[in-house]
Amino acid sequence: MKASDLLAHIPELNTFKHYGRVKRVVGLMIESQGPESSIGDVCYIYTGTKNRKKKIRAEVVGFRDEIVILMPYTAVTDISPGSIVEGTSNSLEIKVGAGLLGKVIDPLGFPLDGTPLPKGLSSVPVDQDPPNPMERPPIDEPIDVGVRMIDSLLTVGKGQRVGIFAGSGVGKSTLLGMVARNTTADLNVIGLIGERGREVREFIEKDLGSEGLARSIVVVATSDQPALMRIKGALTATAIAEYFRNKGLNVMLMMDSVTRVAMAQREIGLAVGEPPTTKGYTPSVFSILPRLLERTGTNQLGTITAFYTVLVDGDDMNEPIADTVRGILDGHFILDRKLANKGQYPAINVLKSISRVMNNIVETNQKLAAERLRTALATFIESEDLINIGAYKRGSSKDIDDAIKMQPQIISYMKQGTHEKMTREESVFNLKQLMGIGE
């Protein structure tokens, strides 16, 4: 850039710093008289004595008359009336680049092991707009996720967004770990939002493993952190995936879980003064979810294939967050506790699950084989009670007889060991053989 061009930008520079003072702290919120700022701006609150000064990073989340309402990224400690608040006039940005592969970072982009950030990273804002709908290429190519049931019966396309719906302890983390290790995507971005602190290292070491971690970036916001940090965890993971998508890569984004993002937004909404609506969720929850979920998918440069887990209270698939997320995404996989109790893993209920783009990206014989398996499985389940009590006589229905004969083979096909690797081609070939359909 020429010197004359630099000189031309000087009048645009803001050389003033804006300050305010803390008026009061109410629950999660800090109320400040000033500084001049906008929603989403990052501010610094200076606390402590002259000898032990500390600054706390906070974000502007609302206004009340001329009072600025802030929410801190960390616990509210050492803040007192009159503490100085410095405005930055900038929203939160993080450093992103290939050097983050294999790292576990917090929602602000810093490694959790305390090591310094690698060099050569680029700054990106965590909150960005979704791609223009007219600039999204159609999904026309399958992606290999390495899970037999998904690859053959619920095929996922590059750039598809899928919800994994389940209660607690049905195998969500294990399934995500299998996908992260086995997928053919260029890299994984994994957001662990609202997880128990104990489970983070367990997931990384047991479910993800060294093989999966080497090609992944993990963003962690544990349940003990403030609500704002949990939301930033989801936004940061999405921003990292967007960065690599814009480099022309096929990215696999996994977020566990969207429900905890919604709960964090509910906390913030109630603290700011929003009215509670369905099950106590505030209106902002139902506006933040589409904005977050629509940021993934395809654009003209690359793709983000996304798996979002949704915790369902009491296995109720129609609760507000599950219902909203299911309506936004391009498919849903239901993990069934009954199947898990029978020892069938992954515990995906094929009959209740759907991939909305499967019919557009697979060939006819695979569709036919998948339909036959679903029909046989549904026929057996409808007649299972009669079969178990001995009320069904063989020969009464050819369809039921065939379903009974095939049931052990179908169950064996749908089971897969946690560290059992299988390509999509192998899965589809085995499905066709099982259902007696040639190439």
mmCIF file of N, CA, C and O in Angstrom, residues 2 18 35 40 70 77 79 134 137 167 176 199 228 236-237 244 263 286 313-314 323 385 409 430:
data_model
loop_
_atom_site.group_PDB
_atom_site.id
_atom_site.type_symbol
_atom_site.label_atom_id
_atom_site.label_comp_id
_atom_site.label_asym_id
_atom_site.label_seq_id
_atom_site.Cartn_x
_atom_site.Cartn_y
_atom_site.Cartn_z
ATOM 1 N N LYS A 2 0.514 2.227 -0.829
ATOM 2 C CA LYS A 2 1.301 3.448 -0.945
ATOM 3 C C LYS A 2 1.117 4.334 0.286
ATOM 4 O O LYS A 2 0.107 4.265 0.986
ATOM 5 N N HIS A 18 -12.844 5.211 25.032
ATOM 6 C CA HIS A 18 -14.089 5.515 25.742
ATOM 7 C C HIS A 18 -14.116 4.735 27.054
ATOM 8 O O HIS A 18 -13.825 3.539 27.093
ATOM 9 N N PRO A 35 -19.134 2.825 28.867
ATOM 10 C CA PRO A 35 -18.658 3.719 27.816
ATOM 11 C C PRO A 35 -19.578 3.691 26.588
ATOM 12 O O PRO A 35 -20.515 2.886 26.527
ATOM 13 N N GLY A 40 -22.586 -6.396 21.502
ATOM 14 C CA GLY A 40 -21.548 -7.302 21.018
ATOM 15 C C GLY A 40 -20.136 -6.777 21.185
ATOM 16 O O GLY A 40 -19.174 -7.518 20.971
ATOM 17 N N LEU A 70 -23.444 -5.279 30.824
ATOM 18 C CA LEU A 70 -22.314 -6.117 30.415
ATOM 19 C C LEU A 70 -22.431 -7.498 31.031
ATOM 20 O O LEU A 70 -22.996 -7.660 32.115
ATOM 21 N N THR A 77 -15.582 -11.431 39.998
ATOM 22 C CA THR A 77 -14.869 -11.276 41.268
ATOM 23 C C THR A 77 -14.082 -9.969 41.243
ATOM 24 O O THR A 77 -13.678 -9.500 40.173
ATOM 25 N N ILE A 79 -14.878 -7.027 41.372
ATOM 26 C CA ILE A 79 -15.499 -5.834 40.787
ATOM 27 C C ILE A 79 -16.193 -5.057 41.892
ATOM 28 O O ILE A 79 -16.899 -5.625 42.728
ATOM 29 N N MET A 134 -28.392 -17.927 -2.300
ATOM 30 C CA MET A 134 -28.149 -18.105 -3.726
ATOM 31 C C MET A 134 -26.693 -18.473 -4.034
ATOM 32 O O MET A 134 -26.354 -18.799 -5.167
ATOM 33 N N PRO A 137 -24.045 -23.934 -3.206
ATOM 34 C CA PRO A 137 -24.216 -24.999 -4.202
ATOM 35 C C PRO A 137 -25.051 -26.138 -3.617
ATOM 36 O O PRO A 137 -25.000 -26.406 -2.415
ATOM 37 N N GLY A 167 -31.345 -38.944 24.745
ATOM 38 C CA GLY A 167 -31.259 -38.655 26.166
ATOM 39 C C GLY A 167 -29.826 -38.854 26.639
ATOM 40 O O GLY A 167 -28.924 -39.132 25.845
ATOM 41 N N LEU A 176 -19.869 -39.632 18.051
ATOM 42 C CA LEU A 176 -19.088 -38.508 17.523
ATOM 43 C C LEU A 176 -17.617 -38.880 17.397
ATOM 44 O O LEU A 176 -16.943 -38.506 16.436
ATOM 45 N N GLU A 199 -15.565 -35.071 31.753
ATOM 46 C CA GLU A 199 -15.818 -35.752 30.488
ATOM 47 C C GLU A 199 -14.949 -35.245 29.344
ATOM 48 O O GLU A 199 -14.795 -35.928 28.339
ATOM 49 N N LEU A 228 -22.201 -16.795 28.872
ATOM 50 C CA LEU A 228 -21.667 -16.137 27.684
ATOM 51 C C LEU A 228 -20.529 -16.944 27.068
ATOM 52 O O LEU A 228 -20.398 -17.022 25.848
ATOM 53 N N THR A 236 -17.345 -19.815 18.343
ATOM 54 C CA THR A 236 -15.926 -19.974 18.007
ATOM 55 C C THR A 236 -15.699 -21.230 17.167
ATOM 56 O O THR A 236 -14.977 -21.202 16.160
ATOM 57 N N ALA A 237 -16.306 -22.353 17.561
ATOM 58 C CA ALA A 237 -16.163 -23.593 16.788
ATOM 59 C C ALA A 237 -16.678 -23.394 15.363
ATOM 60 O O ALA A 237 -16.052 -23.836 14.390
ATOM 61 N N PHE A 244 -11.773 -22.577 7.576
ATOM 62 C CA PHE A 244 -11.218 -23.642 6.738
ATOM 63 C C PHE A 244 -12.107 -23.913 5.520
ATOM 64 O O PHE A 244 -11.608 -24.296 4.463
ATOM 65 N N MET A 263 -29.725 -23.284 26.492
ATOM 66 C CA MET A 263 -29.862 -23.018 27.931
ATOM 67 C C MET A 263 -29.041 -21.802 28.344
ATOM 68 O O MET A 263 -29.465 -20.999 29.186
ATOM 69 N N PHE A 286 -34.826 -18.675 20.237
ATOM 70 C CA PHE A 286 -35.351 -19.160 18.959
ATOM 71 C C PHE A 286 -34.908 -18.296 17.781
ATOM 72 O O PHE A 286 -35.193 -18.618 16.638
ATOM 73 N N ASP A 313 -35.006 -34.072 27.127
ATOM 74 C CA ASP A 313 -35.413 -34.394 28.494
ATOM 75 C C ASP A 313 -36.419 -35.526 28.491
ATOM 76 O O ASP A 313 -37.451 -35.459 27.817
ATOM 77 N N GLY A 314 -36.122 -36.578 29.260
ATOM 78 C CA GLY A 314 -37.039 -37.707 29.355
ATOM 79 C C GLY A 314 -37.313 -38.361 28.018
ATOM 80 O O GLY A 314 -38.388 -38.932 27.811
ATOM 81 N N ASP A 323 -37.620 -29.722 18.760
ATOM 82 C CA ASP A 323 -38.544 -29.441 17.667
ATOM 83 C C ASP A 323 -38.010 -28.339 16.755
ATOM 84 O O ASP A 323 -38.083 -28.441 15.528
ATOM 85 N N ASP A 385 -44.538 -58.410 19.275
ATOM 86 C CA ASP A 385 -45.277 -58.857 20.465
ATOM 87 C C ASP A 385 -45.975 -60.192 20.199
ATOM 88 O O ASP A 385 -45.957 -61.097 21.050
ATOM 89 N N GLN A 409 -29.613 -61.250 10.990
ATOM 90 C CA GLN A 409 -28.616 -60.702 10.064
ATOM 91 C C GLN A 409 -28.678 -59.172 10.034
ATOM 92 O O GLN A 409 -27.649 -58.498 9.949
ATOM 93 N N ASN A 430 -22.010 -54.474 1.448
ATOM 94 C CA ASN A 430 -22.561 -55.449 2.407
ATOM 95 C C ASN A 430 -24.068 -55.329 2.509
ATOM 96 O O ASN A 430 -24.768 -56.339 2.678
#
